[in-house]
Short mmCIF file of C-alpha atoms in Angstrom, two decimals:
data_model
loop_
_atom_site.label_atom_id
_atom_site.label_comp_id
_atom_site.label_asym_id
_atom_site.label_seq_id
_atom_site.Cartn_x
_atom_site.Cartn_y
_atom_site.Cartn_z
CA UNK S 258 -14.68 122.93 53.93
CA UNK S 259 -17.43 120.92 55.63
CA UNK S 260 -16.89 117.23 56.27
CA UNK S 261 -19.96 116.51 54.18
CA UNK S 262 -18.35 117.92 51.02
CA UNK S 263 -16.11 115.89 48.75
CA UNK S 264 -12.42 116.64 49.37
CA UNK S 265 -10.09 117.30 46.41
CA UNK S 266 -8.30 113.92 46.81
CA UNK S 267 -11.72 112.19 46.85
CA UNK S 268 -12.78 114.09 43.71
CA UNK S 269 -9.62 112.91 41.92
CA UNK S 270 -10.31 109.36 43.12
CA UNK S 271 -13.91 109.59 41.88
CA UNK S 272 -12.71 110.71 38.44
CA UNK S 273 -10.13 107.91 38.26
CA UNK S 274 -12.60 105.30 39.52
CA UNK S 275 -15.23 106.52 37.07
CA UNK S 276 -12.96 106.16 34.02
CA UNK S 277 -11.59 102.78 35.17
CA UNK S 278 -15.09 101.39 35.77
CA UNK S 279 -16.30 102.81 32.46
CA UNK S 280 -13.51 100.97 30.63
CA UNK S 281 -13.60 97.75 32.65
CA UNK S 282 -17.37 97.31 32.73
CA UNK S 283 -17.94 98.78 29.27
CA UNK S 284 -15.75 96.12 27.65
CA UNK S 285 -17.12 93.38 29.88
CA UNK S 286 -20.78 94.23 29.15
CA UNK S 287 -20.14 93.93 25.41
CA UNK S 288 -19.10 90.26 25.69
CA UNK S 289 -22.65 89.15 24.82
CA UNK S 290 -22.16 90.56 21.30
CA UNK S 291 -19.40 88.00 20.65
CA UNK S 292 -21.58 84.94 21.40
CA UNK S 293 -23.17 84.58 17.96
CA UNK S 294 -20.20 85.48 15.69
CA UNK S 295 -17.69 83.32 17.57
CA UNK S 296 -20.14 80.40 17.89
CA UNK S 297 -20.98 80.61 14.18
CA UNK S 298 -17.34 80.79 13.03
CA UNK S 299 -16.17 77.78 15.04
CA UNK S 300 -19.38 75.72 14.92
CA UNK S 301 -19.94 75.88 18.68
CA UNK S 302 -23.26 75.55 20.44
CA UNK S 303 -24.23 78.48 22.62
CA UNK S 304 -23.09 76.50 25.65
CA UNK S 305 -19.34 76.77 24.75
CA UNK S 306 -19.24 80.57 24.89
CA UNK S 307 -21.74 80.61 27.77
CA UNK S 308 -19.56 78.28 29.83
CA UNK S 309 -16.48 80.49 29.33
CA UNK S 310 -18.38 83.60 30.48
CA UNK S 311 -19.92 81.63 33.35
CA UNK S 312 -16.43 80.50 34.41
CA UNK S 313 -15.25 84.11 34.19
CA UNK S 314 -17.95 85.18 36.62
CA UNK S 315 -17.32 82.29 39.01
CA UNK S 316 -13.54 82.84 39.09
CA UNK S 317 -14.09 86.59 39.44
CA UNK S 318 -16.28 85.97 42.49
CA UNK S 319 -14.11 83.24 44.03
CA UNK S 320 -10.95 85.37 44.07
CA UNK S 321 -12.72 88.67 44.89
CA UNK S 322 -12.33 88.34 48.70
CA UNK S 323 -8.61 87.61 48.21
CA UNK S 324 -8.16 90.53 45.81
CA UNK S 325 -10.10 92.69 48.25
CA UNK S 326 -7.87 91.65 51.16
CA UNK S 327 -4.79 92.53 49.05
CA UNK S 328 -6.28 95.96 48.27
CA UNK S 329 -7.05 96.52 51.98
CA UNK S 330 -3.44 95.68 52.87
CA UNK S 331 -1.35 97.08 49.99
CA UNK S 332 -3.63 99.75 48.51
CA UNK S 333 -6.14 99.83 45.68
CA UNK S 334 -3.88 101.43 43.07
CA UNK S 335 -1.39 98.52 42.96
CA UNK S 336 -4.15 95.91 42.71
CA UNK S 337 -6.06 97.86 40.03
CA UNK S 338 -2.91 98.41 37.93
CA UNK S 339 -2.09 94.67 38.05
CA UNK S 340 -5.69 93.92 37.08
CA UNK S 341 -5.44 96.27 34.10
CA UNK S 342 -2.37 94.41 32.85
CA UNK S 343 -4.08 91.02 33.21
CA UNK S 344 -7.23 92.34 31.49
CA UNK S 345 -5.15 93.46 28.49
CA UNK S 346 -3.43 90.08 28.21
CA UNK S 347 -6.74 88.20 28.54
CA UNK S 348 -8.40 90.17 25.73
CA UNK S 349 -5.43 89.68 23.39
CA UNK S 350 -5.51 85.92 24.03
CA UNK S 351 -9.30 85.85 23.58
CA UNK S 352 -8.75 87.46 20.17
CA UNK S 353 -6.93 84.30 19.00
CA UNK S 354 -9.12 81.76 20.84
CA UNK S 355 -10.24 79.18 18.30
CA UNK S 356 -11.02 76.36 20.76
CA UNK S 357 -13.18 76.04 23.84
CA UNK S 358 -10.05 75.43 25.95
CA UNK S 359 -8.39 78.68 24.84
CA UNK S 360 -11.65 80.56 25.34
CA UNK S 361 -11.93 79.25 28.91
CA UNK S 362 -8.31 80.22 29.60
CA UNK S 363 -8.67 83.75 28.21
CA UNK S 364 -12.29 84.83 28.69
CA UNK S 365 -12.74 82.55 31.68
CA UNK S 366 -9.64 82.38 33.88
CA UNK S 367 -7.53 85.43 32.96
CA UNK S 368 -10.41 87.88 32.52
CA UNK S 369 -12.08 86.55 35.67
CA UNK S 370 -8.92 87.33 37.67
CA UNK S 371 -8.59 90.74 35.98
CA UNK S 372 -12.18 91.78 36.68
CA UNK S 373 -11.77 91.00 40.38
CA UNK S 374 -9.15 93.78 40.49
CA UNK S 375 -10.80 96.37 38.20
CA UNK S 376 -14.50 96.40 39.10
CA UNK S 377 -16.96 97.45 41.79
CA UNK S 378 -15.75 95.76 45.00
CA UNK S 379 -12.24 97.26 44.80
CA UNK S 380 -13.09 100.69 43.39
CA UNK S 381 -16.26 101.33 45.40
CA UNK S 382 -14.48 100.24 48.58
CA UNK S 383 -11.66 102.72 47.85
CA UNK S 384 -14.25 105.47 47.33
CA UNK S 385 -16.22 104.39 50.41
CA UNK S 386 -13.15 104.53 52.64
CA UNK S 387 -12.32 108.08 51.55
CA UNK S 388 -15.87 109.50 51.79
CA UNK S 389 -17.66 111.03 54.78
CA UNK S 390 -20.26 108.49 56.06
CA UNK S 391 -23.13 110.85 55.20
CA UNK S 392 -21.90 111.10 51.59
CA UNK S 393 -20.60 107.54 51.21
CA UNK S 394 -23.67 106.13 49.50
CA UNK S 395 -23.82 109.08 47.08
CA UNK S 396 -20.09 108.79 46.24
CA UNK S 397 -20.52 105.08 45.53
CA UNK S 398 -23.54 105.87 43.36
CA UNK S 399 -21.54 108.38 41.29
CA UNK S 400 -18.72 105.87 40.73
CA UNK S 401 -21.22 103.11 39.88
CA UNK S 402 -22.99 105.33 37.35
CA UNK S 403 -19.71 105.76 35.48
CA UNK S 404 -19.53 102.04 34.76
CA UNK S 405 -22.91 102.32 33.11
CA UNK S 406 -21.72 105.19 30.94
CA UNK S 407 -18.93 102.88 29.75
CA UNK S 408 -21.54 100.27 28.83
CA UNK S 409 -23.53 102.88 26.89
CA UNK S 410 -20.45 103.99 24.90
CA UNK S 411 -18.74 100.61 24.42
CA UNK S 412 -21.71 98.58 23.19
CA UNK S 413 -22.42 100.50 19.95
CA UNK S 414 -18.66 101.00 19.46
CA UNK S 415 -18.06 97.25 19.78
CA UNK S 416 -20.91 96.44 17.40
CA UNK S 417 -19.42 98.84 14.84
CA UNK S 418 -16.00 97.18 15.21
CA UNK S 419 -17.58 93.72 14.88
CA UNK S 420 -19.41 94.70 11.71
CA UNK S 421 -16.46 96.49 10.08
CA UNK S 422 -13.44 94.44 11.19
CA UNK S 423 -14.68 91.21 12.82
CA UNK S 424 -14.69 89.89 16.37
CA UNK S 425 -10.91 89.32 16.68
CA UNK S 426 -9.95 92.89 15.72
CA UNK S 427 -12.67 94.25 18.02
CA UNK S 428 -11.05 92.42 20.94
CA UNK S 429 -7.60 93.83 20.07
CA UNK S 430 -8.99 97.40 20.08
CA UNK S 431 -10.67 96.68 23.43
CA UNK S 432 -7.32 95.46 24.80
CA UNK S 433 -5.64 98.73 23.80
CA UNK S 434 -8.34 100.73 25.62
CA UNK S 435 -8.12 98.54 28.73
CA UNK S 436 -4.36 99.16 28.93
CA UNK S 437 -5.24 102.75 29.95
CA UNK S 438 -6.36 101.38 33.33
CA UNK S 439 -2.71 100.85 34.33
CA UNK S 440 -1.75 104.56 34.50
CA UNK S 441 -5.24 105.59 35.69
CA UNK S 442 -4.82 103.41 38.80
CA UNK S 443 -2.45 106.01 40.24
CA UNK S 444 -5.38 108.41 40.71
CA UNK S 445 -6.65 106.19 43.56
CA UNK S 446 -4.73 107.96 46.32
CA UNK S 447 -7.32 109.59 48.63
CA UNK S 448 -6.72 108.77 52.33
CA UNK S 449 -9.26 106.92 54.49
CA UNK S 450 -11.78 109.25 56.15
CA UNK S 451 -11.50 109.10 59.94
CA UNK S 452 -14.32 110.70 61.89
CA UNK S 453 -13.15 112.62 64.98
CA UNK S 454 -16.06 111.12 66.94
CA UNK S 455 -15.77 107.55 65.67
CA UNK S 456 -15.14 104.56 67.90
CA UNK S 457 -11.67 103.05 68.02
CA UNK S 458 -13.20 99.55 67.87
CA UNK S 459 -13.06 99.35 64.09
CA UNK S 460 -9.40 100.31 63.68
CA UNK S 461 -8.31 98.00 66.50
CA UNK S 462 -9.98 94.87 65.17
CA UNK S 463 -7.75 92.29 63.50
CA UNK S 464 -8.43 90.58 60.17
CA UNK S 465 -9.46 87.36 61.97
CA UNK S 466 -11.74 89.22 64.38
CA UNK S 467 -13.64 91.00 61.60
CA UNK S 468 -14.03 87.72 59.71
CA UNK S 469 -15.45 86.08 62.84
CA UNK S 470 -17.91 88.94 63.31
CA UNK S 471 -19.05 88.69 59.69
CA UNK S 472 -19.35 84.89 59.87
CA UNK S 473 -21.64 85.11 62.92
CA UNK S 474 -23.77 88.00 61.64
CA UNK S 475 -26.85 86.52 59.92
CA UNK S 476 -28.03 89.75 58.19
CA UNK S 477 -24.66 89.82 56.38
CA UNK S 478 -25.36 86.41 54.85
CA UNK S 479 -28.96 87.29 53.96
CA UNK S 480 -27.55 90.33 52.14
CA UNK S 481 -25.15 88.02 50.29
CA UNK S 482 -28.04 85.74 49.25
CA UNK S 483 -29.90 88.73 47.86
CA UNK S 484 -26.89 89.68 45.76
CA UNK S 485 -26.97 86.19 44.18
CA UNK S 486 -30.29 87.17 42.57
CA UNK S 487 -28.72 90.29 41.05
CA UNK S 488 -25.85 88.31 39.53
CA UNK S 489 -28.11 85.69 37.94
CA UNK S 490 -30.46 88.20 36.35
CA UNK S 491 -27.98 90.71 34.95
CA UNK S 492 -25.64 88.12 33.42
CA UNK S 493 -28.47 86.05 31.93
CA UNK S 494 -30.02 89.13 30.31
CA UNK S 495 -26.69 90.76 29.41
CA UNK S 496 -25.27 87.67 27.69
CA UNK S 497 -28.37 86.01 26.25
CA UNK S 498 -30.87 88.74 25.38
CA UNK S 499 -29.13 89.60 22.06
CA UNK S 500 -29.35 85.90 21.08
CA UNK S 501 -32.96 85.72 22.35
CA UNK S 502 -33.89 88.62 20.07
CA UNK S 503 -32.08 87.06 17.07
CA UNK S 504 -34.14 83.89 17.70
CA UNK S 505 -37.26 86.04 17.39
CA UNK S 506 -36.28 87.62 14.08
CA UNK S 507 -34.54 90.79 15.26
CA UNK S 508 -31.03 91.74 14.13
CA UNK S 509 -27.89 92.25 16.23
CA UNK S 510 -28.40 96.02 16.22
CA UNK S 511 -31.64 95.69 18.22
CA UNK S 512 -29.91 93.71 20.98
CA UNK S 513 -27.04 96.20 21.04
CA UNK S 514 -29.40 99.16 21.36
CA UNK S 515 -31.20 97.30 24.18
CA UNK S 516 -27.93 96.83 26.10
CA UNK S 517 -26.87 100.42 25.38
CA UNK S 518 -30.18 101.66 26.80
CA UNK S 519 -29.56 99.54 29.89
CA UNK S 520 -26.19 101.25 30.25
CA UNK S 521 -27.56 104.75 29.63
CA UNK S 522 -30.43 104.50 32.10
CA UNK S 523 -28.31 102.68 34.65
CA UNK S 524 -26.37 105.95 34.98
CA UNK S 525 -29.59 107.45 36.35
CA UNK S 526 -30.47 104.33 38.33
CA UNK S 527 -27.17 103.88 40.16
CA UNK S 528 -26.78 107.59 40.95
CA UNK S 529 -30.37 107.77 42.22
CA UNK S 530 -29.94 104.59 44.29
CA UNK S 531 -26.80 106.03 45.89
CA UNK S 532 -28.59 109.30 46.66
CA UNK S 533 -31.68 107.54 48.07
CA UNK S 534 -29.45 105.20 50.10
CA UNK S 535 -28.16 108.21 52.04
CA UNK S 536 -31.72 109.16 53.01
CA UNK S 537 -33.76 105.96 53.33
CA UNK S 538 -33.42 102.34 54.46
CA UNK S 539 -31.11 100.54 52.03
CA UNK S 540 -32.63 97.06 52.67
CA UNK S 541 -36.11 98.41 51.87
CA UNK S 542 -34.82 100.06 48.71
CA UNK S 543 -33.30 96.72 47.66
CA UNK S 544 -36.64 94.98 48.26
CA UNK S 545 -38.27 97.48 45.93
CA UNK S 546 -35.60 97.04 43.25
CA UNK S 547 -35.85 93.25 43.15
CA UNK S 548 -39.66 93.40 43.14
CA UNK S 549 -39.69 95.85 40.24
CA UNK S 550 -37.26 93.66 38.28
CA UNK S 551 -39.65 90.72 38.55
CA UNK S 552 -42.60 92.85 37.39
CA UNK S 553 -40.56 94.18 34.44
CA UNK S 554 -39.59 90.66 33.31
CA UNK S 555 -43.21 89.44 33.55
CA UNK S 556 -44.43 92.42 31.50
CA UNK S 557 -41.71 91.89 28.86
CA UNK S 558 -42.69 88.24 28.41
CA UNK S 559 -46.45 88.85 28.35
CA UNK S 560 -46.51 91.83 25.99
CA UNK S 561 -46.16 91.29 22.21
CA UNK S 562 -42.47 91.44 21.30
CA UNK S 563 -41.71 94.57 19.29
CA UNK S 564 -38.90 97.08 18.95
CA UNK S 565 -40.74 99.41 21.35
CA UNK S 566 -41.33 96.81 24.06
CA UNK S 567 -37.68 95.70 23.78
CA UNK S 568 -36.42 99.26 24.20
CA UNK S 569 -38.89 99.97 27.02
CA UNK S 570 -37.63 96.85 28.80
CA UNK S 571 -34.05 98.13 28.31
CA UNK S 572 -34.91 101.49 29.88
CA UNK S 573 -36.67 99.94 32.88
CA UNK S 574 -34.01 97.30 33.46
CA UNK S 575 -31.37 100.02 33.11
CA UNK S 576 -32.91 101.95 36.00
CA UNK S 577 -32.81 98.76 38.10
CA UNK S 578 -29.66 97.12 36.66
CA UNK S 579 -26.76 97.86 39.02
CA UNK S 580 -28.64 100.11 41.43
CA UNK S 581 -28.19 97.24 43.89
CA UNK S 582 -24.39 97.76 43.99
CA UNK S 583 -24.00 101.07 45.90
CA UNK S 584 -26.81 100.02 48.26
CA UNK S 585 -25.30 96.59 49.01
CA UNK S 586 -21.78 97.94 49.47
CA UNK S 587 -23.17 100.75 51.63
CA UNK S 588 -24.87 98.24 53.93
CA UNK S 589 -21.60 96.31 54.36
CA UNK S 590 -19.79 99.57 55.25
CA UNK S 591 -22.49 100.45 57.80
CA UNK S 592 -22.32 96.98 59.35
CA UNK S 593 -18.55 96.67 59.74
CA UNK S 594 -16.92 100.02 58.94
CA UNK S 595 -14.49 100.63 56.11
CA UNK S 596 -11.11 99.23 57.25
CA UNK S 597 -11.75 95.80 55.68
CA UNK S 598 -14.45 96.93 53.25
CA UNK S 599 -12.80 95.54 50.06
CA UNK S 600 -12.50 92.06 51.55
CA UNK S 601 -16.00 91.98 53.11
CA UNK S 602 -17.61 93.40 49.96
CA UNK S 603 -15.70 90.71 48.08
CA UNK S 604 -17.32 87.97 50.17
CA UNK S 605 -20.80 89.33 49.41
CA UNK S 606 -19.82 89.75 45.76
CA UNK S 607 -18.83 86.09 45.57
CA UNK S 608 -22.48 85.08 45.93
CA UNK S 609 -23.34 87.63 43.20
CA UNK S 610 -20.89 85.82 40.94
CA UNK S 611 -22.25 82.37 41.83
CA UNK S 612 -25.56 83.72 40.55
CA UNK S 613 -23.75 85.14 37.51
CA UNK S 614 -22.22 81.74 36.76
CA UNK S 615 -25.59 80.02 36.70
CA UNK S 616 -27.29 82.89 34.85
CA UNK S 617 -24.70 82.75 32.07
CA UNK S 618 -24.29 78.97 31.89
CA UNK S 619 -27.91 77.82 32.35
CA UNK S 620 -29.05 80.28 29.68
CA UNK S 621 -26.81 78.51 27.14
CA UNK S 622 -27.75 75.02 28.35
CA UNK S 623 -31.48 75.81 28.27
CA UNK S 624 -31.19 77.21 24.73
CA UNK S 625 -29.19 74.24 23.40
CA UNK S 626 -31.60 71.71 24.93
CA UNK S 627 -34.91 73.35 24.07
CA UNK S 628 -34.20 76.06 21.47
CA UNK S 629 -35.57 78.72 23.85
CA UNK S 630 -34.94 80.43 27.20
CA UNK S 631 -38.36 79.86 28.80
CA UNK S 632 -37.21 77.93 31.88
CA UNK S 633 -34.53 80.49 32.76
CA UNK S 634 -36.98 83.38 32.36
CA UNK S 635 -39.33 81.68 34.83
CA UNK S 636 -36.48 81.07 37.25
CA UNK S 637 -35.48 84.75 37.02
CA UNK S 638 -38.99 85.76 38.08
CA UNK S 639 -38.90 83.32 41.02
CA UNK S 640 -35.54 84.76 42.07
CA UNK S 641 -37.02 88.28 42.14
CA UNK S 642 -39.57 87.08 44.71
CA UNK S 643 -36.73 85.48 46.69
CA UNK S 644 -34.77 88.76 46.50
CA UNK S 645 -37.67 90.69 48.04
CA UNK S 646 -38.19 88.17 50.85
CA UNK S 647 -34.56 87.75 51.87
CA UNK S 648 -34.06 91.49 52.50
CA UNK S 649 -36.71 91.38 55.23
CA UNK S 650 -33.89 89.90 57.34
CA UNK S 651 -31.23 92.50 56.49
CA UNK S 652 -30.50 95.56 58.61
CA UNK S 653 -27.80 98.24 58.62
CA UNK S 654 -26.89 98.17 62.32
CA UNK S 655 -23.20 98.63 63.09
CA UNK S 656 -21.93 95.33 64.48
CA UNK S 657 -18.60 96.66 65.78
CA UNK S 658 -19.85 99.50 67.95
CA UNK S 659 -22.86 97.68 69.44
#
């Protein structure tokens, strides 16, 4: 079998990663559907739920480099299994959260820790380590697309559960599904790919040496700044667009279909981004993605709001949604190799989650203060411009072998 084909252990890992991401991200992307029913039942402003989700994203990002370092040292399967257990506990506690404090503990702290062990940085790094360099971007794109399929399936399923049984029962059912991650983690067993012609520099570098190289490498930090834009935009839209549509006279089903369309078309977007990343400059592709996001948001705000423009926006944003993930992780792997990929991807992901924190929280604050989301929409457009500009300073050159 050629090196450029997927090995059987890698195929098994891809299947396991795909199902885990589908479950983990599918449940997580449906959190926006709980904002209105939980806020209405307990008399909260939108800022209470928004703060808990914002805290989740910030904690997720803050501990991601640590979780990544643990996965690099002890293996992905142990870390992912532990994350699945925490995720289950967090959802069960969220199901009985009747105060802002309990919501911050469950949806914020526990689920933030759990997501750091069951989402992209850990699973894509495991896939990236096992894949041939020429197929790495494509393998990451396939695994990323699976998370989107989970979003497509889980959103309408969650809405149905909410309508039939209420938000608390919906969270219990989600917890039962998430518990499946624990046994699935044992599919993550493919060995690291070692090229017969590769330099020994990467494998000989210590943890401290690779951190020093990353700290001094400016394109790495420009890449991280670009990922902040992604986090802000996807969490703001994912959490607040259903509420935005309700404000404009649409029902909860419209917002759910929007988010499901994002998930469906993100399957195409992430796979295509991974495939293109193996053929073209990843920084230039990222510039295009962030530019197109800004154009899509401007068009959505300027056109008359209707079911068709909402769904068209969902399709376009779906194509652009998480297409940044395989490209960004692929650039990190090209810069520093794959030995410490989980930890280094975790550092970049932290800035993504700083953006996610502000996207989730400021959306709620803006709405409570003004009754609309206008200021945050404008800021999202400005961030798209920033995302294009910052990737001018990113390259994919290997730092270790230079």
